[in-house]
PDB file of C-alpha atoms in Angstrom:
ATOM      1  CA  MET A   1      -9.397  12.989  46.143  1.00  0.00           C
ATOM      2  CA  GLN A   2      -9.912   9.471  47.469  1.00  0.00           C
ATOM      3  CA  LEU A   3      -8.318   9.819  50.922  1.00  0.00           C
ATOM      4  CA  THR A   4      -9.350  13.299  52.026  1.00  0.00           C
ATOM      5  CA  ASP A   5      -9.446  13.601  55.843  1.00  0.00           C
ATOM      6  CA  LYS A   6      -7.882  10.160  56.293  1.00  0.00           C
ATOM      7  CA  VAL A   7      -4.797   9.580  58.446  1.00  0.00           C
ATOM      8  CA  ALA A   8      -2.383   6.855  57.373  1.00  0.00           C
ATOM      9  CA  ILE A   9       0.646   5.336  59.090  1.00  0.00           C
ATOM     10  CA  ILE A  10       3.133   3.668  56.752  1.00  0.00           C
ATOM     11  CA  THR A  11       6.049   1.671  58.113  1.00  0.00           C
ATOM     12  CA  GLY A  12       9.140   1.328  55.984  1.00  0.00           C
ATOM     13  CA  GLY A  13       8.148   4.716  54.598  1.00  0.00           C
ATOM     14  CA  GLY A  14      11.665   5.930  53.907  1.00  0.00           C
ATOM     15  CA  ARG A  15      12.212   4.122  50.625  1.00  0.00           C
ATOM     16  CA  GLY A  16      10.847   1.663  48.074  1.00  0.00           C
ATOM     17  CA  ILE A  17       7.197   0.669  48.271  1.00  0.00           C
ATOM     18  CA  GLY A  18       6.628   2.603  51.504  1.00  0.00           C
ATOM     19  CA  ARG A  19       7.883   5.829  49.963  1.00  0.00           C
ATOM     20  CA  ALA A  20       5.774   5.365  46.825  1.00  0.00           C
ATOM     21  CA  VAL A  21       2.636   4.629  48.837  1.00  0.00           C
ATOM     22  CA  ALA A  22       3.223   7.564  51.196  1.00  0.00           C
ATOM     23  CA  ILE A  23       3.572   9.996  48.284  1.00  0.00           C
ATOM     24  CA  ALA A  24       0.469   8.578  46.602  1.00  0.00           C
ATOM     25  CA  TYR A  25      -1.675   8.689  49.745  1.00  0.00           C
ATOM     26  CA  ALA A  26      -0.630  12.282  50.434  1.00  0.00           C
ATOM     27  CA  ALA A  27      -1.495  13.231  46.853  1.00  0.00           C
ATOM     28  CA  GLU A  28      -4.941  11.748  47.436  1.00  0.00           C
ATOM     29  CA  GLY A  29      -5.505  14.003  50.456  1.00  0.00           C
ATOM     30  CA  ALA A  30      -4.403  11.817  53.363  1.00  0.00           C
ATOM     31  CA  SER A  31      -2.367  13.032  56.298  1.00  0.00           C
ATOM     32  CA  VAL A  32       0.584  10.656  56.219  1.00  0.00           C
ATOM     33  CA  VAL A  33       2.853   9.425  58.999  1.00  0.00           C
ATOM     34  CA  ILE A  34       5.986   7.612  57.848  1.00  0.00           C
ATOM     35  CA  ALA A  35       8.128   5.422  60.085  1.00  0.00           C
ATOM     36  CA  ALA A  36      11.559   3.891  59.547  1.00  0.00           C
ATOM     37  CA  ARG A  37      14.875   3.586  61.341  1.00  0.00           C
ATOM     38  CA  SER A  38      16.727   5.980  59.017  1.00  0.00           C
ATOM     39  CA  ASN A  39      16.262   9.670  59.826  1.00  0.00           C
ATOM     40  CA  ALA A  40      17.889  10.660  56.546  1.00  0.00           C
ATOM     41  CA  GLN A  41      15.482   8.589  54.464  1.00  0.00           C
ATOM     42  CA  LEU A  42      12.468   9.831  56.380  1.00  0.00           C
ATOM     43  CA  ASP A  43      13.541  13.460  56.051  1.00  0.00           C
ATOM     44  CA  LYS A  44      13.970  13.087  52.303  1.00  0.00           C
ATOM     45  CA  VAL A  45      10.491  11.631  51.802  1.00  0.00           C
ATOM     46  CA  ALA A  46       8.923  14.155  54.179  1.00  0.00           C
ATOM     47  CA  THR A  47      10.525  16.983  52.212  1.00  0.00           C
ATOM     48  CA  GLU A  48       9.164  15.548  48.948  1.00  0.00           C
ATOM     49  CA  ILE A  49       5.634  15.318  50.290  1.00  0.00           C
ATOM     50  CA  ALA A  50       5.689  18.727  51.978  1.00  0.00           C
ATOM     51  CA  ALA A  51       6.943  20.333  48.750  1.00  0.00           C
ATOM     52  CA  GLN A  52       3.836  18.991  47.024  1.00  0.00           C
ATOM     53  CA  GLY A  53       1.584  20.456  49.704  1.00  0.00           C
ATOM     54  CA  GLY A  54       0.981  17.209  51.531  1.00  0.00           C
ATOM     55  CA  LYS A  55       0.451  16.744  55.256  1.00  0.00           C
ATOM     56  CA  ILE A  56       3.323  14.689  56.605  1.00  0.00           C
ATOM     57  CA  LEU A  57       4.838  13.578  59.900  1.00  0.00           C
ATOM     58  CA  ALA A  58       8.050  11.549  60.071  1.00  0.00           C
ATOM     59  CA  VAL A  59       8.633   9.473  63.209  1.00  0.00           C
ATOM     60  CA  PRO A  60      11.904   7.505  63.465  1.00  0.00           C
ATOM     61  CA  THR A  61      10.889   4.077  64.741  1.00  0.00           C
ATOM     62  CA  ASP A  62      12.550   0.739  65.352  1.00  0.00           C
ATOM     63  CA  LEU A  63       9.706  -1.754  64.955  1.00  0.00           C
ATOM     64  CA  ARG A  64      11.568  -4.305  67.051  1.00  0.00           C
ATOM     65  CA  ILE A  65      10.978  -2.148  70.133  1.00  0.00           C
ATOM     66  CA  ARG A  66       7.380  -2.101  71.361  1.00  0.00           C
ATOM     67  CA  GLU A  67       7.772   1.209  73.186  1.00  0.00           C
ATOM     68  CA  GLU A  68       8.928   2.935  70.001  1.00  0.00           C
ATOM     69  CA  VAL A  69       5.924   1.604  68.105  1.00  0.00           C
ATOM     70  CA  GLU A  70       3.608   2.836  70.846  1.00  0.00           C
ATOM     71  CA  HIS A  71       5.320   6.228  70.607  1.00  0.00           C
ATOM     72  CA  LEU A  72       4.672   6.232  66.841  1.00  0.00           C
ATOM     73  CA  VAL A  73       0.957   5.702  67.381  1.00  0.00           C
ATOM     74  CA  GLN A  74       0.837   8.255  70.197  1.00  0.00           C
ATOM     75  CA  LYS A  75       2.548  10.905  68.053  1.00  0.00           C
ATOM     76  CA  THR A  76       0.139  10.202  65.208  1.00  0.00           C
ATOM     77  CA  VAL A  77      -2.909  10.713  67.407  1.00  0.00           C
ATOM     78  CA  GLU A  78      -1.415  13.819  69.015  1.00  0.00           C
ATOM     79  CA  HIS A  79      -0.636  15.328  65.623  1.00  0.00           C
ATOM     80  CA  PHE A  80      -3.638  14.280  63.529  1.00  0.00           C
ATOM     81  CA  GLY A  81      -6.252  13.085  66.035  1.00  0.00           C
ATOM     82  CA  ARG A  82      -6.980   9.650  64.610  1.00  0.00           C
ATOM     83  CA  ILE A  83      -5.705   6.647  62.628  1.00  0.00           C
ATOM     84  CA  ASP A  84      -7.688   5.478  59.613  1.00  0.00           C
ATOM     85  CA  ILE A  85      -5.142   3.396  57.711  1.00  0.00           C
ATOM     86  CA  LEU A  86      -2.170   1.352  58.904  1.00  0.00           C
ATOM     87  CA  VAL A  87       0.169   0.021  56.223  1.00  0.00           C
ATOM     88  CA  ASN A  88       2.627  -2.499  57.650  1.00  0.00           C
ATOM     89  CA  ASN A  89       5.212  -2.434  54.898  1.00  0.00           C
ATOM     90  CA  ALA A  90       8.603  -2.667  56.619  1.00  0.00           C
ATOM     91  CA  GLY A  91      10.455  -5.946  56.303  1.00  0.00           C
ATOM     92  CA  ILE A  92      13.808  -7.669  55.930  1.00  0.00           C
ATOM     93  CA  ASN A  93      14.833 -10.591  53.770  1.00  0.00           C
ATOM     94  CA  PRO A  94      17.772 -12.688  55.009  1.00  0.00           C
ATOM     95  CA  ARG A  95      19.065 -14.995  52.276  1.00  0.00           C
ATOM     96  CA  GLY A  96      20.902 -18.272  52.485  1.00  0.00           C
ATOM     97  CA  LEU A  97      20.484 -22.000  52.890  1.00  0.00           C
ATOM     98  CA  PHE A  98      18.254 -23.100  55.760  1.00  0.00           C
ATOM     99  CA  LEU A  99      20.983 -25.216  57.362  1.00  0.00           C
ATOM    100  CA  GLU A 100      23.315 -22.230  57.292  1.00  0.00           C
ATOM    101  CA  SER A 101      20.786 -19.789  58.771  1.00  0.00           C
ATOM    102  CA  THR A 102      21.581 -18.369  62.188  1.00  0.00           C
ATOM    103  CA  ASP A 103      19.530 -17.751  65.289  1.00  0.00           C
ATOM    104  CA  GLU A 104      20.169 -14.039  64.819  1.00  0.00           C
ATOM    105  CA  GLU A 105      18.716 -14.102  61.290  1.00  0.00           C
ATOM    106  CA  TRP A 106      15.594 -15.885  62.512  1.00  0.00           C
ATOM    107  CA  GLU A 107      15.219 -13.529  65.456  1.00  0.00           C
ATOM    108  CA  GLN A 108      15.695 -10.400  63.326  1.00  0.00           C
ATOM    109  CA  GLY A 109      13.353 -11.671  60.607  1.00  0.00           C
ATOM    110  CA  TRP A 110      10.666 -12.550  63.117  1.00  0.00           C
ATOM    111  CA  GLN A 111      11.073  -9.346  65.109  1.00  0.00           C
ATOM    112  CA  ILE A 112      10.600  -7.070  62.095  1.00  0.00           C
ATOM    113  CA  ASN A 113       8.416  -9.071  59.709  1.00  0.00           C
ATOM    114  CA  VAL A 114       6.042 -10.454  62.338  1.00  0.00           C
ATOM    115  CA  MET A 115       6.418  -8.852  65.765  1.00  0.00           C
ATOM    116  CA  GLY A 116       6.754  -5.368  64.260  1.00  0.00           C
ATOM    117  CA  VAL A 117       3.324  -5.891  62.698  1.00  0.00           C
ATOM    118  CA  VAL A 118       1.985  -7.300  65.958  1.00  0.00           C
ATOM    119  CA  TYR A 119       3.201  -4.222  67.862  1.00  0.00           C
ATOM    120  CA  CYS A 120       1.744  -1.829  65.279  1.00  0.00           C
ATOM    121  CA  CYS A 121      -1.633  -3.551  65.215  1.00  0.00           C
ATOM    122  CA  ARG A 122      -1.871  -3.859  69.004  1.00  0.00           C
ATOM    123  CA  ALA A 123      -1.085  -0.154  69.382  1.00  0.00           C
ATOM    124  CA  ALA A 124      -3.363   1.108  66.593  1.00  0.00           C
ATOM    125  CA  LEU A 125      -6.387  -1.163  66.965  1.00  0.00           C
ATOM    126  CA  PRO A 126      -7.699   0.359  70.224  1.00  0.00           C
ATOM    127  CA  ILE A 127      -7.706   3.771  68.510  1.00  0.00           C
ATOM    128  CA  MET A 128      -9.567   2.333  65.537  1.00  0.00           C
ATOM    129  CA  GLN A 129     -12.040   0.592  67.838  1.00  0.00           C
ATOM    130  CA  GLN A 130     -12.791   3.868  69.599  1.00  0.00           C
ATOM    131  CA  GLN A 131     -13.404   5.476  66.203  1.00  0.00           C
ATOM    132  CA  GLY A 132     -15.536   2.579  64.997  1.00  0.00           C
ATOM    133  CA  SER A 133     -13.483   2.325  61.809  1.00  0.00           C
ATOM    134  CA  GLY A 134     -10.062   1.406  60.503  1.00  0.00           C
ATOM    135  CA  ASN A 135      -8.190  -0.240  57.672  1.00  0.00           C
ATOM    136  CA  ILE A 136      -5.082  -2.411  58.083  1.00  0.00           C
ATOM    137  CA  ILE A 137      -2.998  -3.300  55.035  1.00  0.00           C
ATOM    138  CA  ASN A 138      -0.191  -5.789  55.595  1.00  0.00           C
ATOM    139  CA  VAL A 139       2.347  -6.167  52.804  1.00  0.00           C
ATOM    140  CA  GLY A 140       2.828  -9.876  52.278  1.00  0.00           C
ATOM    141  CA  SER A 141       4.603 -11.992  49.700  1.00  0.00           C
ATOM    142  CA  GLY A 142       3.935 -14.822  47.305  1.00  0.00           C
ATOM    143  CA  MET A 143       6.765 -16.546  49.152  1.00  0.00           C
ATOM    144  CA  GLY A 144       4.450 -16.686  52.136  1.00  0.00           C
ATOM    145  CA  GLN A 145       2.214 -18.941  50.038  1.00  0.00           C
ATOM    146  CA  VAL A 146       4.832 -21.041  48.250  1.00  0.00           C
ATOM    147  CA  GLY A 147       8.252 -21.402  49.875  1.00  0.00           C
ATOM    148  CA  ARG A 148      11.477 -20.880  47.967  1.00  0.00           C
ATOM    149  CA  SER A 149      14.987 -22.140  48.552  1.00  0.00           C
ATOM    150  CA  ASN A 150      17.478 -19.825  50.261  1.00  0.00           C
ATOM    151  CA  LEU A 151      14.624 -17.761  51.729  1.00  0.00           C
ATOM    152  CA  SER A 152      13.383 -19.825  54.666  1.00  0.00           C
ATOM    153  CA  VAL A 153      13.304 -16.929  57.156  1.00  0.00           C
ATOM    154  CA  TYR A 154      11.409 -14.647  54.797  1.00  0.00           C
ATOM    155  CA  CYS A 155       8.976 -17.335  53.616  1.00  0.00           C
ATOM    156  CA  ALA A 156       8.141 -18.460  57.139  1.00  0.00           C
ATOM    157  CA  SER A 157       7.638 -14.918  58.431  1.00  0.00           C
ATOM    158  CA  LYS A 158       5.398 -13.920  55.513  1.00  0.00           C
ATOM    159  CA  ALA A 159       3.295 -17.058  55.895  1.00  0.00           C
ATOM    160  CA  ALA A 160       2.837 -16.102  59.544  1.00  0.00           C
ATOM    161  CA  LEU A 161       1.871 -12.571  58.504  1.00  0.00           C
ATOM    162  CA  HIS A 162      -0.855 -13.856  56.189  1.00  0.00           C
ATOM    163  CA  GLY A 163      -2.380 -15.973  58.958  1.00  0.00           C
ATOM    164  CA  LEU A 164      -2.080 -13.145  61.464  1.00  0.00           C
ATOM    165  CA  THR A 165      -3.918 -10.758  59.129  1.00  0.00           C
ATOM    166  CA  GLN A 166      -6.811 -13.132  58.621  1.00  0.00           C
ATOM    167  CA  SER A 167      -7.096 -13.784  62.363  1.00  0.00           C
ATOM    168  CA  ILE A 168      -7.198 -10.049  63.100  1.00  0.00           C
ATOM    169  CA  ALA A 169      -9.779  -9.533  60.345  1.00  0.00           C
ATOM    170  CA  GLU A 170     -12.145 -12.049  61.933  1.00  0.00           C
ATOM    171  CA  GLU A 171     -11.764 -10.517  65.375  1.00  0.00           C
ATOM    172  CA  VAL A 172     -12.367  -6.852  64.540  1.00  0.00           C
ATOM    173  CA  TRP A 173     -14.799  -6.719  61.619  1.00  0.00           C
ATOM    174  CA  GLU A 174     -17.708  -6.082  63.985  1.00  0.00           C
ATOM    175  CA  ASP A 175     -15.809  -2.988  65.196  1.00  0.00           C
ATOM    176  CA  GLY A 176     -15.874  -1.541  61.676  1.00  0.00           C
ATOM    177  CA  ILE A 177     -12.238  -2.473  61.014  1.00  0.00           C
ATOM    178  CA  ILE A 178     -10.914  -4.437  58.057  1.00  0.00           C
ATOM    179  CA  ALA A 179      -7.553  -6.099  57.499  1.00  0.00           C
ATOM    180  CA  ASN A 180      -6.145  -7.383  54.229  1.00  0.00           C
ATOM    181  CA  VAL A 181      -2.858  -8.525  52.723  1.00  0.00           C
ATOM    182  CA  LEU A 182      -1.276  -6.917  49.676  1.00  0.00           C
ATOM    183  CA  ILE A 183       1.163  -9.114  47.747  1.00  0.00           C
ATOM    184  CA  PRO A 184       2.982  -6.706  45.433  1.00  0.00           C
ATOM    185  CA  GLY A 185       4.950  -9.331  43.539  1.00  0.00           C
ATOM    186  CA  PRO A 186       8.561  -8.780  42.483  1.00  0.00           C
ATOM    187  CA  VAL A 187       9.386  -5.103  43.017  1.00  0.00           C
ATOM    188  CA  LYS A 188      12.732  -3.385  42.548  1.00  0.00           C
ATOM    189  CA  THR A 189      13.629  -2.290  46.077  1.00  0.00           C
ATOM    190  CA  GLU A 190      16.744  -2.434  48.240  1.00  0.00           C
ATOM    191  CA  LEU A 191      15.247  -5.506  49.916  1.00  0.00           C
ATOM    192  CA  SER A 192      15.044  -7.434  46.646  1.00  0.00           C
ATOM    193  CA  LYS A 193      18.173  -5.996  45.024  1.00  0.00           C
ATOM    194  CA  PRO A 194      20.215  -9.234  45.118  1.00  0.00           C
ATOM    195  CA  ALA A 195      17.483 -10.905  43.054  1.00  0.00           C
ATOM    196  CA  TRP A 196      16.605  -8.247  40.482  1.00  0.00           C
ATOM    197  CA  GLU A 197      20.210  -7.339  39.823  1.00  0.00           C
ATOM    198  CA  ASN A 198      20.718 -10.934  38.704  1.00  0.00           C
ATOM    199  CA  SER A 199      17.547 -11.210  36.602  1.00  0.00           C
ATOM    200  CA  GLY A 200      19.371 -10.535  33.329  1.00  0.00           C
ATOM    201  CA  THR A 201      18.752 -14.101  32.245  1.00  0.00           C
ATOM    202  CA  PHE A 202      15.112 -13.157  31.624  1.00  0.00           C
ATOM    203  CA  ARG A 203      14.109 -11.640  28.302  1.00  0.00           C
ATOM    204  CA  ALA A 204      13.143  -7.968  28.539  1.00  0.00           C
ATOM    205  CA  GLN A 205       9.517  -8.622  27.626  1.00  0.00           C
ATOM    206  CA  SER A 206       9.162 -11.257  30.364  1.00  0.00           C
ATOM    207  CA  ASP A 207      11.024  -9.420  33.104  1.00  0.00           C
ATOM    208  CA  PRO A 208       8.636  -9.609  36.102  1.00  0.00           C
ATOM    209  CA  TRP A 209      10.217  -6.833  38.136  1.00  0.00           C
ATOM    210  CA  LYS A 210       8.060  -3.774  38.815  1.00  0.00           C
ATOM    211  CA  GLU A 211       8.960  -0.313  40.052  1.00  0.00           C
ATOM    212  CA  PRO A 212       7.541   0.653  43.486  1.00  0.00           C
ATOM    213  CA  GLU A 213       5.188   3.141  41.826  1.00  0.00           C
ATOM    214  CA  GLN A 214       3.449   0.250  40.066  1.00  0.00           C
ATOM    215  CA  VAL A 215       2.174  -0.972  43.438  1.00  0.00           C
ATOM    216  CA  VAL A 216       0.422   2.312  44.221  1.00  0.00           C
ATOM    217  CA  ALA A 217      -2.888   1.591  42.455  1.00  0.00           C
ATOM    218  CA  SER A 218      -3.463  -1.586  44.473  1.00  0.00           C
ATOM    219  CA  ALA A 219      -2.431   0.128  47.718  1.00  0.00           C
ATOM    220  CA  LEU A 220      -4.962   2.882  46.980  1.00  0.00           C
ATOM    221  CA  PHE A 221      -7.636   0.315  46.178  1.00  0.00           C
ATOM    222  CA  LEU A 222      -7.189  -1.400  49.536  1.00  0.00           C
ATOM    223  CA  ALA A 223      -7.049   1.936  51.376  1.00  0.00           C
ATOM    224  CA  THR A 224     -10.473   2.882  50.029  1.00  0.00           C
ATOM    225  CA  GLN A 225     -12.155  -0.360  51.103  1.00  0.00           C
ATOM    226  CA  SER A 226     -14.471  -0.483  54.121  1.00  0.00           C
ATOM    227  CA  PRO A 227     -16.665  -3.012  55.941  1.00  0.00           C
ATOM    228  CA  ALA A 228     -19.426  -2.022  53.520  1.00  0.00           C
ATOM    229  CA  THR A 229     -17.456  -3.577  50.656  1.00  0.00           C
ATOM    230  CA  GLY A 230     -17.204  -6.870  52.516  1.00  0.00           C
ATOM    231  CA  MET A 231     -13.517  -7.141  51.697  1.00  0.00           C
ATOM    232  CA  THR A 232     -11.593  -8.244  54.771  1.00  0.00           C
ATOM    233  CA  GLY A 233      -9.231 -11.093  55.532  1.00  0.00           C
ATOM    234  CA  GLN A 234      -8.373 -11.253  51.842  1.00  0.00           C
ATOM    235  CA  ILE A 235      -5.060 -11.586  50.014  1.00  0.00           C
ATOM    236  CA  LEU A 236      -4.761  -9.278  47.015  1.00  0.00           C
ATOM    237  CA  SER A 237      -1.942 -10.436  44.779  1.00  0.00           C
ATOM    238  CA  ILE A 238      -0.603  -8.426  41.878  1.00  0.00           C
ATOM    239  CA  MET A 239       2.116 -10.905  41.055  1.00  0.00           C
ATOM    240  CA  ARG A 240       2.727 -11.791  37.414  1.00  0.00           C
ATOM    241  CA  ARG A 241       2.463 -15.406  36.311  1.00  0.00           C
ATOM    242  CA  ASN A 242       6.026 -15.416  35.082  1.00  0.00           C
ATOM    243  CA  SER A 243       7.505 -14.349  38.419  1.00  0.00           C
ATOM    244  CA  PRO A 244      10.860 -15.994  39.155  1.00  0.00           C
TER     245      PRO A 244
END
């Protein structure tokens, strides 16, 4: 198994991509810690993983609150002793015209999509530095590279996330820690539901929407990278060319 003896924290682990990645990492031998705001979602995923013999810890966490993120990291270390992989997957996607966007939408988008990652990285990196190893995977978006109408909050926050990841990568590579971005492309999740529910105008053979499980292979690839591979500060995109 590829992740035997590794410990992975996955935010947004209660559904969608986070759930799929958590199940896959556990199947590959990792001890998995899932975080989300919904206890019910976390319990369901934890039950799935435990039933398959996986090592799992569910920690309800609101990423907007620094103390809760610090508690997540503390519980992980108390339970499993270390942190090898941090997958910052949680995010929100307010939609609407820029001129109609509200301060609350910008604050919420920034708090979760950017500051939640900042809190997670600031809490986990000292542990990784003590270990002399670590792997950060931030889930980005093609909309952080090319902006789209009606998605200004999301596009701006994902662009910030890409830059943040590359800055962190440059600062910690000498500590044996890598940081990369995974752009999963259009995936059928609750976050993207307004878009994929209305994608019927596309022909079946050109439909770009993937299931969360189709992201797993790339998430595993990044999780098995190390400073020895030289892959850090990179953006791995599995988007299709015909994405909407």
